[in-house]
Short mmCIF file of C-alpha atoms in Angstrom, two decimals:
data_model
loop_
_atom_site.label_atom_id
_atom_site.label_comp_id
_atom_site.label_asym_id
_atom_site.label_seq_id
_atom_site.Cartn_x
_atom_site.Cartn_y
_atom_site.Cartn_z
CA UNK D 276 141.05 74.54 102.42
CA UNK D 277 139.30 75.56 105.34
CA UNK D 278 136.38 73.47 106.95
CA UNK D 279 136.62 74.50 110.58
CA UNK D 280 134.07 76.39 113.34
CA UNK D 281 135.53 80.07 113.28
CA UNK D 282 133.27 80.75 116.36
CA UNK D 283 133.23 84.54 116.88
CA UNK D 284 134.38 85.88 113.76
CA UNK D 285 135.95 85.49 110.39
CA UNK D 286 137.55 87.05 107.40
CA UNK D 287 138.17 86.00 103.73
CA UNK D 288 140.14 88.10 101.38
CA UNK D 289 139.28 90.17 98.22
CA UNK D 290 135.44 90.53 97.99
CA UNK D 291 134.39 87.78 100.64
CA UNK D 292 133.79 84.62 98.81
CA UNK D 293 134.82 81.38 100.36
CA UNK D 294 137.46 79.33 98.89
CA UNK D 295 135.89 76.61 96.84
CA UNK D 296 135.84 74.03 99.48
CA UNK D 297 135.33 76.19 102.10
CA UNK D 298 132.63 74.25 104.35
CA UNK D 299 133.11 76.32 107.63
CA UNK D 300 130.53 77.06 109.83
CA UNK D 301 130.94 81.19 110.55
CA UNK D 302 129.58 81.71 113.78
CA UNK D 303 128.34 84.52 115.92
CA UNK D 304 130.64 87.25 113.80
CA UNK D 305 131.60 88.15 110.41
CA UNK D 306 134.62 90.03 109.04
CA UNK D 307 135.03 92.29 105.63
CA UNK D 308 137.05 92.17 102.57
CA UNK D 309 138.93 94.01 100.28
CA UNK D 310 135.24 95.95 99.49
CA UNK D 311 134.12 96.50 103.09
CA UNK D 312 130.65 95.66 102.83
CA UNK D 313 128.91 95.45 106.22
CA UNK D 314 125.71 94.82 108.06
CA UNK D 315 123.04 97.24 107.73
CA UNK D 316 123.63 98.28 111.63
CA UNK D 317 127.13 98.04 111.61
CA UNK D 318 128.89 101.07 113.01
CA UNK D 319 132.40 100.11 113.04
CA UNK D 320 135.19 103.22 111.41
CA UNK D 321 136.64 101.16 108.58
CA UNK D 322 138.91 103.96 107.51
CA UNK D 323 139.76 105.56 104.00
CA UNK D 324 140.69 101.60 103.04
CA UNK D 325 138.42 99.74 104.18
CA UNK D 326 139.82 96.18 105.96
CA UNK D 327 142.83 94.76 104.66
CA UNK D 328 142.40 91.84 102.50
CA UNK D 329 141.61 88.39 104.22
CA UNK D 330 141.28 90.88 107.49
CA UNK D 331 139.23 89.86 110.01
CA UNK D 332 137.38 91.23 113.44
CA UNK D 333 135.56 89.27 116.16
CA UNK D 334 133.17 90.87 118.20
CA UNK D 335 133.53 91.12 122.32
CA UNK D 336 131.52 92.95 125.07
CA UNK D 337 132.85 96.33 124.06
CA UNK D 338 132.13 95.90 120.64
CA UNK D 339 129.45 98.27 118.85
CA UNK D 340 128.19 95.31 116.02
CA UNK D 341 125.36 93.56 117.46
CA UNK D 342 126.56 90.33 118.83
CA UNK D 343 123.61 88.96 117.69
CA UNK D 344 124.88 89.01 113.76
CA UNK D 345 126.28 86.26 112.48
CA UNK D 346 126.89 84.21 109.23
CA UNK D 347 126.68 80.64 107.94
CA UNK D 348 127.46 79.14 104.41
CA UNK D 349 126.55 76.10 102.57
CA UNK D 350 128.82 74.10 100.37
CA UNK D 351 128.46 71.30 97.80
CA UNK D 352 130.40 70.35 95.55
CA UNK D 353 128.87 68.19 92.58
CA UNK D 354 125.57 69.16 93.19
CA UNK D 355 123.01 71.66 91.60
CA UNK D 356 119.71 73.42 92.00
CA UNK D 357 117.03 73.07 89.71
CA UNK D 358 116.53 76.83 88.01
CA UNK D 359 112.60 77.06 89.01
CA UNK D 360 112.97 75.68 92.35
CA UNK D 361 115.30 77.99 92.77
CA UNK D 362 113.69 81.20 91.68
CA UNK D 363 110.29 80.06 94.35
CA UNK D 364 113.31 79.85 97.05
CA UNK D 365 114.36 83.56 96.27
CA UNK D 366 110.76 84.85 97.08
CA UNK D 367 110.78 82.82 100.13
CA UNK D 368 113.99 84.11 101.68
CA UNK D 369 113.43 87.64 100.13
CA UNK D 370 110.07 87.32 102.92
CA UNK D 371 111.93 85.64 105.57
CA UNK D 372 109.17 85.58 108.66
CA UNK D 373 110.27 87.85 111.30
CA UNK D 374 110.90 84.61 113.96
CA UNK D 375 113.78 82.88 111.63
CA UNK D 376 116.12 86.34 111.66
CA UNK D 377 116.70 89.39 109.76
CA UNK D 378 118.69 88.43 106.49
CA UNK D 379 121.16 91.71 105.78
CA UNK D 380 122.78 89.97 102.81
CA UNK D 381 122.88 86.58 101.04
CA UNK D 382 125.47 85.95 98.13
CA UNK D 383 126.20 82.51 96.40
CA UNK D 384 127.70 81.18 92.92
CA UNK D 385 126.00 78.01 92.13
CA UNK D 386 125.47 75.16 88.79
CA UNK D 387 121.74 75.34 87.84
CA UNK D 388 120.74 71.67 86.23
CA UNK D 389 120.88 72.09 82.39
CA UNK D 390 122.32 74.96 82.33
CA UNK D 391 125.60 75.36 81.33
CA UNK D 392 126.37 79.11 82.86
CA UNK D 393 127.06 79.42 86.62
CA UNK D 394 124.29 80.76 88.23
CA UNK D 395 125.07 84.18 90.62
CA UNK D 396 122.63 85.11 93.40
CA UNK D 397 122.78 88.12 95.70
CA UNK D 398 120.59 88.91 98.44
CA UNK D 399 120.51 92.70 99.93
CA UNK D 400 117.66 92.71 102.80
CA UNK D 401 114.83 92.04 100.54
CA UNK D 402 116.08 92.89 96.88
CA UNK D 403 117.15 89.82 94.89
CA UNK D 404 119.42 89.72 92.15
CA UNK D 405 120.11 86.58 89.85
CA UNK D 406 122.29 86.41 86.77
CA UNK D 407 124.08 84.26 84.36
CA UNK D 408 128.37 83.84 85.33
CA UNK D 409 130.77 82.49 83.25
CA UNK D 410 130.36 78.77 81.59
CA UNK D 411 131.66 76.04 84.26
CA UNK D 412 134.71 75.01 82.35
CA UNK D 413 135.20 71.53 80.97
CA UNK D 414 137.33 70.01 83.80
CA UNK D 415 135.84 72.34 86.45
CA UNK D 416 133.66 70.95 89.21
CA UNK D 417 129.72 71.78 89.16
CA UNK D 418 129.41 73.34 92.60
CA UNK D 419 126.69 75.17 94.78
CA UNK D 420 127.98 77.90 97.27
CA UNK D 421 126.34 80.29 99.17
CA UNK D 422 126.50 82.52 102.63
CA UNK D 423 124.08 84.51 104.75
CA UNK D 424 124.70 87.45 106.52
CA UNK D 425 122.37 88.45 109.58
CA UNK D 426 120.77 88.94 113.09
CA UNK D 427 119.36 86.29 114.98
CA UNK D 428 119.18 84.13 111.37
CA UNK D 429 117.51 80.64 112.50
CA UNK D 430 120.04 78.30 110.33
CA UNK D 431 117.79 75.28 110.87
CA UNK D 432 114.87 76.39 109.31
CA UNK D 433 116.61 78.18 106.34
CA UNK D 434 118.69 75.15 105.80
CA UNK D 435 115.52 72.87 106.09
CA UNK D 436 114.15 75.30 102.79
CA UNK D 437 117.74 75.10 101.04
CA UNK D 438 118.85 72.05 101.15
CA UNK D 439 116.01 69.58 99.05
CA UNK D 440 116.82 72.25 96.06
CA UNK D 441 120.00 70.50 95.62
CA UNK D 442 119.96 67.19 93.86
CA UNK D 443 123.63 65.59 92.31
CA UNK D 444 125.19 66.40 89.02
CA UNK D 445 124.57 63.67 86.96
CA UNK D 446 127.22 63.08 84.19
CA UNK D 447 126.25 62.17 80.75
CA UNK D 448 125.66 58.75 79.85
CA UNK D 449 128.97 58.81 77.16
CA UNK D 450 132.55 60.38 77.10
CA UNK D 451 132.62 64.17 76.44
CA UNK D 452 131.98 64.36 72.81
CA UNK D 453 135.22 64.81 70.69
CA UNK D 454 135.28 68.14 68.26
CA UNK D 455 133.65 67.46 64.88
CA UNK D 456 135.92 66.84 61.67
CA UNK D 457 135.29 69.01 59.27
CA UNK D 458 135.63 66.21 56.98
CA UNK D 459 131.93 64.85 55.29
CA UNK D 460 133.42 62.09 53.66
CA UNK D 461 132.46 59.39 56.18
CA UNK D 462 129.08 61.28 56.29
CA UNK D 463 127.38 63.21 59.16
CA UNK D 464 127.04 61.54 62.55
CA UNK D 465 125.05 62.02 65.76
CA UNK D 466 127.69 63.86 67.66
CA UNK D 467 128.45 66.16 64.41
CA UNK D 468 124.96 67.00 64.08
CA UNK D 469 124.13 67.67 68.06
CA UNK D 470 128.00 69.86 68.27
CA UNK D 471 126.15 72.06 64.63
CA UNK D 472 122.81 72.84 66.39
CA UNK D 473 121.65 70.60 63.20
CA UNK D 474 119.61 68.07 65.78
CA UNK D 475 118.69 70.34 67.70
CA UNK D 476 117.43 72.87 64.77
CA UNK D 477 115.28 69.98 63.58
CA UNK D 478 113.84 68.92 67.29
CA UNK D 479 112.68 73.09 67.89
CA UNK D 480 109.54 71.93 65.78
CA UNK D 481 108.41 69.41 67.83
CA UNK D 482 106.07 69.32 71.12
CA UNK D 483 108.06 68.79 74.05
CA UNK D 484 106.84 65.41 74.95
CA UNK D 485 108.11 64.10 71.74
CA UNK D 486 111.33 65.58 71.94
CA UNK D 487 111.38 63.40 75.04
CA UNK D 488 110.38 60.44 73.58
CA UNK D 489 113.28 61.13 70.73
CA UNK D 490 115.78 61.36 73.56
CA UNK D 491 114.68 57.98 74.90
CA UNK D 492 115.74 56.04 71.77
CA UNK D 493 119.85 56.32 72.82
CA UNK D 494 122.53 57.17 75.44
CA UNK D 495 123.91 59.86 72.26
CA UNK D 496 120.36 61.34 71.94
CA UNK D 497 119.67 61.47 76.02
CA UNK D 498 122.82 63.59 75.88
CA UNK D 499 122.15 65.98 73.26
CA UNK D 500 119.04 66.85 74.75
CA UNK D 501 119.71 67.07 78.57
CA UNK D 502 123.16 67.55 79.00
CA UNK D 503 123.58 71.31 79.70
CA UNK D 504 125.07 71.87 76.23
CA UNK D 505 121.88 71.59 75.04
CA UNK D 506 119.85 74.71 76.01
CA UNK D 507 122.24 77.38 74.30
CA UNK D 508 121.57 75.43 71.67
CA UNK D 509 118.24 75.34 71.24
CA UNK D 510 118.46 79.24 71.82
CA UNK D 511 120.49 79.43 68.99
CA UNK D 512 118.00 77.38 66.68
CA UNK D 513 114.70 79.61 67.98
CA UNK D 514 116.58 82.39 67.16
CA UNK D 515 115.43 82.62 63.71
CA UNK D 516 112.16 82.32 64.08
CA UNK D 517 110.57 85.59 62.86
CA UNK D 518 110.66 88.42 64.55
CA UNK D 519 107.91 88.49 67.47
CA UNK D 520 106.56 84.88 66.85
CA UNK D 521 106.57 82.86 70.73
CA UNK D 522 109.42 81.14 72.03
CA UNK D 523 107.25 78.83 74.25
CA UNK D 524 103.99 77.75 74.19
CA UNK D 525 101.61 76.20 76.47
CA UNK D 526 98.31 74.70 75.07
CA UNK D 527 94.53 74.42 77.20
CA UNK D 528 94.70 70.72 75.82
CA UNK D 529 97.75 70.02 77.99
CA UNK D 530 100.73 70.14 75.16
CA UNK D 531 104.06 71.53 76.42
CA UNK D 532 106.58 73.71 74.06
CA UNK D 533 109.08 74.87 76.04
CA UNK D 534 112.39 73.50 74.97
CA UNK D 535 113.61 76.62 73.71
CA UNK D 536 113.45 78.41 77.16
CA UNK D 537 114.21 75.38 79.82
CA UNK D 538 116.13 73.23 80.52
CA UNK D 539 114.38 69.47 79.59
CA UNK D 540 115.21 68.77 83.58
CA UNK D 541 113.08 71.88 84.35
CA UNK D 542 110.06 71.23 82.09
CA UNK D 543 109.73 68.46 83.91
CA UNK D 544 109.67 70.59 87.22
CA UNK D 545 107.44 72.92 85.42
CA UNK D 546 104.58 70.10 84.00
CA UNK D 547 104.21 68.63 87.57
CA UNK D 548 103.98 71.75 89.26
CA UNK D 549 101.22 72.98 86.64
CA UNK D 550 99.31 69.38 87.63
CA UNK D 551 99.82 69.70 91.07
CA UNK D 552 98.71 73.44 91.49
CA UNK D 553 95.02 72.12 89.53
CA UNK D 554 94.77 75.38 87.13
CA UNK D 555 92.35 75.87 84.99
CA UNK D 556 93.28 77.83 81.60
CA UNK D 557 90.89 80.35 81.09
CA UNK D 558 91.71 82.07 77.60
CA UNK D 559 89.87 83.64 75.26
CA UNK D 560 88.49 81.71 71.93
CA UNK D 561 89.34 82.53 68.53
CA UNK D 562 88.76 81.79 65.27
CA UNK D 563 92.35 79.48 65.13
CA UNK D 564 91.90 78.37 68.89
CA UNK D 565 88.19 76.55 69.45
CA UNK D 566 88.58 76.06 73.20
CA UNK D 567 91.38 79.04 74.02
CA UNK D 568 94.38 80.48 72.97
CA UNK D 569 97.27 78.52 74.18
CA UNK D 570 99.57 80.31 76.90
CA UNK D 571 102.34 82.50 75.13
CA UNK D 572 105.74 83.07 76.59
CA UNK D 573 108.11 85.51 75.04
CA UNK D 574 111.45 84.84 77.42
CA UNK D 575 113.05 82.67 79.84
CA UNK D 576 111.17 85.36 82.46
CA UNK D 577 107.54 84.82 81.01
CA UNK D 578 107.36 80.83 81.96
CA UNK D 579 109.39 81.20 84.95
CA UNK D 580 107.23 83.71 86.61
CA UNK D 581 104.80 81.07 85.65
CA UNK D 582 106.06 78.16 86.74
CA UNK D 583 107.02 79.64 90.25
CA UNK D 584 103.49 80.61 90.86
CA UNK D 585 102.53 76.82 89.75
CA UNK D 586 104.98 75.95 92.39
CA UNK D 587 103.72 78.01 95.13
CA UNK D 588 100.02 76.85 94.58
CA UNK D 589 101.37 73.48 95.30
CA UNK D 590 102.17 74.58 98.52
CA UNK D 591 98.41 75.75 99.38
CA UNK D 592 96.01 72.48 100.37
CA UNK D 593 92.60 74.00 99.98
CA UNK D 594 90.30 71.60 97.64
CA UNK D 595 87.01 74.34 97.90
CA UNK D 596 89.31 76.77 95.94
CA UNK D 597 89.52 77.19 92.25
CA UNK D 598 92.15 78.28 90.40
CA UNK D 599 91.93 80.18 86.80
CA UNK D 600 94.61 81.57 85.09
CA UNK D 601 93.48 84.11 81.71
CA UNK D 602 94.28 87.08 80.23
CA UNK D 603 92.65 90.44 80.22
CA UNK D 604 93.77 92.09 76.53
CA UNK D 605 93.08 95.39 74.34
CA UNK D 606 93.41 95.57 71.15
CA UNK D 607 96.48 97.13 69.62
CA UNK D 608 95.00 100.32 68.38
CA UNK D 609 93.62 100.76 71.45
CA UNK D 610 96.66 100.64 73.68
CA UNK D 611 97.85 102.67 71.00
CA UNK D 612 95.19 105.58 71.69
CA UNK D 613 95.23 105.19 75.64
CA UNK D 614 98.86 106.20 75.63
CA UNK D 615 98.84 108.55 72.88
CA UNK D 616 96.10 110.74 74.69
CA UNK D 617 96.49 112.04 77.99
CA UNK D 618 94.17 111.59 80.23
CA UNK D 619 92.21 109.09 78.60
CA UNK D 620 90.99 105.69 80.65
CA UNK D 621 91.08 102.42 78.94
CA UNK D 622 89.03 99.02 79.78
CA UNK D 623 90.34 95.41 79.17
CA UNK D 624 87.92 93.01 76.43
CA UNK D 625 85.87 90.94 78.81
CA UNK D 626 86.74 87.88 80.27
CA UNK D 627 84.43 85.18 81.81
CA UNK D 628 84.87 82.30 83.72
CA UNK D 629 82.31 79.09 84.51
CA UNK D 630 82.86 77.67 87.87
CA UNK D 631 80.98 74.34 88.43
CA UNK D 632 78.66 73.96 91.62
CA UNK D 633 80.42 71.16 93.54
CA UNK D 634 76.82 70.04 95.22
CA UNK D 635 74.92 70.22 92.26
CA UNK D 636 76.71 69.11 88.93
CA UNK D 637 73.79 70.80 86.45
CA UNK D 638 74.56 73.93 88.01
CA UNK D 639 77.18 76.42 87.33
CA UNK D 640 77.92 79.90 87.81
CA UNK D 641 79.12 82.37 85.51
CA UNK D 642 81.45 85.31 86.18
CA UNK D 643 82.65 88.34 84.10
CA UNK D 644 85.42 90.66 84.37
CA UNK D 645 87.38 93.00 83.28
CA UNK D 646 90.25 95.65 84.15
CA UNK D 647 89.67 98.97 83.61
CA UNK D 648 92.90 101.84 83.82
CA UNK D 649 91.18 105.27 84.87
CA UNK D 650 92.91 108.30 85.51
CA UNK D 651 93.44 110.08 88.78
CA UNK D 652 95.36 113.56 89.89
CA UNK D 653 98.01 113.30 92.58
CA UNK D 654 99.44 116.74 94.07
CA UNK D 655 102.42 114.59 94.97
CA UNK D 656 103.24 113.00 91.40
CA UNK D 657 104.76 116.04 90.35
CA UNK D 658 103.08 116.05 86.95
CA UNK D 659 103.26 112.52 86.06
CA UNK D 660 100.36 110.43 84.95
CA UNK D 661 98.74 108.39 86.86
CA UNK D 662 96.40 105.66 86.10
CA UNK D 663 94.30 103.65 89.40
CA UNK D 664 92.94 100.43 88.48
CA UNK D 665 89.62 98.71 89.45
CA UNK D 666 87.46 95.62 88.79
CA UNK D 667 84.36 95.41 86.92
CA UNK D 668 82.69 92.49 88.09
CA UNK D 669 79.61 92.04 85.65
CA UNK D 670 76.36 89.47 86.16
CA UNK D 671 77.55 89.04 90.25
CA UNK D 672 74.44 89.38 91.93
CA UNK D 673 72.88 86.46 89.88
CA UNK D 674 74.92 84.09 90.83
CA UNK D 675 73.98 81.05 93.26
CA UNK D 676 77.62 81.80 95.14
CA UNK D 677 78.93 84.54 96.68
CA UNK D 678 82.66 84.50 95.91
CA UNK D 679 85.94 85.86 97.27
CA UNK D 680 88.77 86.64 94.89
CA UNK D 681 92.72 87.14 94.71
CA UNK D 682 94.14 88.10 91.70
CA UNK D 683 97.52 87.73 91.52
CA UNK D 684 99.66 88.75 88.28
CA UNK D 685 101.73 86.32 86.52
CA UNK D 686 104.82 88.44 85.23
CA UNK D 687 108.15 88.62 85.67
CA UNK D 688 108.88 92.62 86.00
CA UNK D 689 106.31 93.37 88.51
CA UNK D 690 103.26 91.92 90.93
CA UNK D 691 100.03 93.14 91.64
CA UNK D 692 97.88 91.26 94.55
CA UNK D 693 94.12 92.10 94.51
CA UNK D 694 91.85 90.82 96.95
CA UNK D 695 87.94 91.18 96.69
CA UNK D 696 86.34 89.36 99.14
CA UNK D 697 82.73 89.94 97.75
CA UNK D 698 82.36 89.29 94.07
CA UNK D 699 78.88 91.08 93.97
CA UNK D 700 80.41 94.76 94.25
CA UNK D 701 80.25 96.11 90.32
CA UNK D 702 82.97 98.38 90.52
CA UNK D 703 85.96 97.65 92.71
CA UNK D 704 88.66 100.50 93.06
CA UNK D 705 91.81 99.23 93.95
CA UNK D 706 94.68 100.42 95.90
CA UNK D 707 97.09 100.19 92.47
CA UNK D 708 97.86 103.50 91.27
CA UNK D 709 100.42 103.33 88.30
CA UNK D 710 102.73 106.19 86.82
CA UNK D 711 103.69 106.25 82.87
CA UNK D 712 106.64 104.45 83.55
CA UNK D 713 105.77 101.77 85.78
CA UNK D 714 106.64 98.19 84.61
CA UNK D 715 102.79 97.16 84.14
CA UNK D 716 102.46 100.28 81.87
CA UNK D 717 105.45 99.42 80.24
CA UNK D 718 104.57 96.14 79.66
CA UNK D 719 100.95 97.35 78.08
CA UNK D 720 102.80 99.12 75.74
CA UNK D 721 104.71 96.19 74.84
CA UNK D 722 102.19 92.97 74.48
CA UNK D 723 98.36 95.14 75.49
CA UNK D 724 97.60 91.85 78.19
CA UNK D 725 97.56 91.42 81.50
CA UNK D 726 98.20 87.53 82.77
CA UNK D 727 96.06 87.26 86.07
CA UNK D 728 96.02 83.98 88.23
CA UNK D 729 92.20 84.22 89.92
CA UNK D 730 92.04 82.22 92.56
CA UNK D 731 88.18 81.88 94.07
CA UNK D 732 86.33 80.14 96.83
CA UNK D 733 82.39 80.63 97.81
CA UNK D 734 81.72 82.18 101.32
CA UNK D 735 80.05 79.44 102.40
CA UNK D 736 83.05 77.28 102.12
CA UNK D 737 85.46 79.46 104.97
CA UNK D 738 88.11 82.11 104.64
CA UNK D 739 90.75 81.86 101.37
CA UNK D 740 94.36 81.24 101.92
CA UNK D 741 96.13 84.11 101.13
CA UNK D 742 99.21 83.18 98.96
CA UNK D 743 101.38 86.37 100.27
CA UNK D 744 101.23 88.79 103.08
CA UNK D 745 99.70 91.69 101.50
CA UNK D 746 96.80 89.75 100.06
CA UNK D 747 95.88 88.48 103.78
#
């Protein structure tokens, strides 16, 4: 039950959470559990046991922690974070700028909206962890708590970046539903049916949108679809789709399907933040698809990597750039080949992109890429292989522009930055240099794309905003 200032130091027992209204502001100091974890820089002799549970230390002149580490947590109780806005806040405090503190270690349990599993978070320097807790029990409160452990950690400013991703837990708009009878005899009713996975088994097939508009017609169906219930549930009904078909779909004419990997609360995070970054889909045409194949997303991490690089476009205010997102692919048997035979290269089908002339709307310029996988010797790779990848930029010098380029990868296992600041260069060797069992050639092997966000902008129009340090 504690909410007071501990000032110089404090200790909680076990492994160092906070009670579950602890709202305590934690000072200049921090003490150690039952697991002894400690600062990076910490030099204190814990002995063969560590601290004693609930043990704590303050810190005076002769002490040999910095006194400039300290911790702070956040509390609240009924209230939630929305999942994607959440995941964007990761990479933000997993990059905290040098001014607002060195974060050692960040830990919290919190309720994600729609989502029925608590949501665990831990922090070590710059290595994030999330993953799914127990279910919040029926008569439990939805909570959000969460501590940070540092030196010199400005609590304003990461407060000022916390605190709009919590919204309150809104209840459903009816009574907990009651367990279904097993008897049919007064026939099959709305709860019944949502408690099966029947309702849900029957809305999979529909776009999002109109699953919306289906949960607008009553107070039962608004809770079968949004109430956190609901996701698992929908899981369970894409489940047996066949084996490799998409779980979520994303269409260059604008339609949405998506219920079977978000939340509805978070589609709707997801659809503005696609509208507000201004993307333009740039896939290839087939036979099935006249304008482009529609997006594909094959887990929860495919349209969250997505959606959190939607939301971090939003963030960038340049109208002179355009955004593309597309896909550089291989054909199956290729892949195949390229990894069957060693030392072979490999290059991507060609992708091209229009980009309109904003002072002349007859005139357009038209760019051509594609990703080629070469490979190199390195005396310190101890015998692995290694592929470097470059840029072929075809048709650049006849364009009316002169362009400068970031490619950034949309994926959720790894992230590869590019920058080309002259578009014109035919060949340009990057600084990526891949071994057999890095995640992009481990993804190649799995699905033979690469999802690229190109973001371009002419000389003529100033410098592009980098979206991340390394691309600056």
């Amino acid at each position: 039950d504690c909410q007071e200032d501990h000032g110089g130091g404090h200790g909680h027992g076990g492994n160092g959470d906070c009670a579950d209204d602890c709202q305590e502001d934690h000072g200049g100091g921090h003490g150690h559990g039952g697991n002894g974890d400690c600062a990076d820089d910490c030099q204190e002799d814990h002995g063969g046991g560590g601290h004693g549970q609930g043990h704590a230390h303050g810190h005076d002149k002769t002490s040999r922690h910095d006194n400039e580490i300290g911790s702070f947590s956040i509390v609240r109780q009924a209230h939630e974070v929305e999942p994607l806005a959440f995941a964007r806040w990761i990479r933000i405090i997993a990059t905290l700028p040098e001014e607002q503190g060195k974060l050692y270690r960040s830990k919290g349990v919190l309720a994600a909206a729609g989502r029925s599993a608590k949501l665990i978070f831990h922090a070590v320097a710059d290595v994030t962890e999330t993953s799914d807790g127990p279910d919040w029990g029926e008569h439990e409160q939805r909570c959000c708590k969460i501590v940070f452990i540092g030196k010199k950690l400005d609590r304003k400013a990461i407060e000022a970046r916390f605190l709009p991703l919590l919204q309150p837990f809104v209840e459903k708009l009816r009574p907990p539903l009651r367990a279904a009878s097993p008897s049919f005899s007064r026939g099959m009713k709305l709860d019944m049916l949502a408690q099966r996975g029947v309702l849900h088994h029957a809305l999979l097939g529909l776009w999002t949108k109109d699953v919306v508009r289906v949960s607008q017609c009553s107070a039962g169906l608004r809770d079968a679809v949004f109430s956190p219930d609901a996701l698992p549930l929908f899981q369970t009904a894409a489940s047996g789709l066949p084996i490799g078909a998409a779980r979520g779909l994303q269409t260059r004419e604008g339609q949405m399907w998506l219920h079977a990997l978000l939340p509805m609360n978070s589609i709707k995070k997801y659809v503005l933040a696609w509208r507000g970054a201004k993307v333009q889909l740039a896939t290839k045409c087939t036979g099935e698809y006249m304008w482009g194949e529609p997006l594909r997303f094959d887990s929860y991490g495919d349209v969250e990597a997505a959606g959190v690089m939607w939301l971090e476009l939003q963030e960038i205010t340049d109208d002179s750039t355009v955004n593309f997102v597309t896909e550089f692919t291989w054909r199956p048997e290729t892949m195949q080949s390229f990894f069957a035979e060693s030392g072979s290269a490999t290059n991507s089908a060609l992708v091209k992109l229009t980009v309109d002339d904003p002072a002349d709307e007859n005139n357009e310029d038209e760019l051509r890429f594609r990703v080629n996988l070469n490979p190199e010797e390195n005396p310190d790779s101890s015998g692995m292989k290694m592929h470097r990848m470059s840029l072929q930029l075809v048709g650049g010098k006849t364009s009316t522009y002169v362009y400068q380029i970031f490619f950034h990868t949309i994926d959720p296992t790894y992230q590869v930055h590019i920058n080309v600041p002259d578009h014109r260069q035919p060949i340009f060797p990057t600084k990526e240099v891949f071994h057999q069992w890095h995640p992009v050639m481990a993804g190649l092997k799995a699905r033979p794309r690469l999802r690229f966000l190109l973001r371009l902008k002419s000389s003529d129009s100033g410098p592009l905003d980098a979206m991340c340090g390394c691309c600056g």
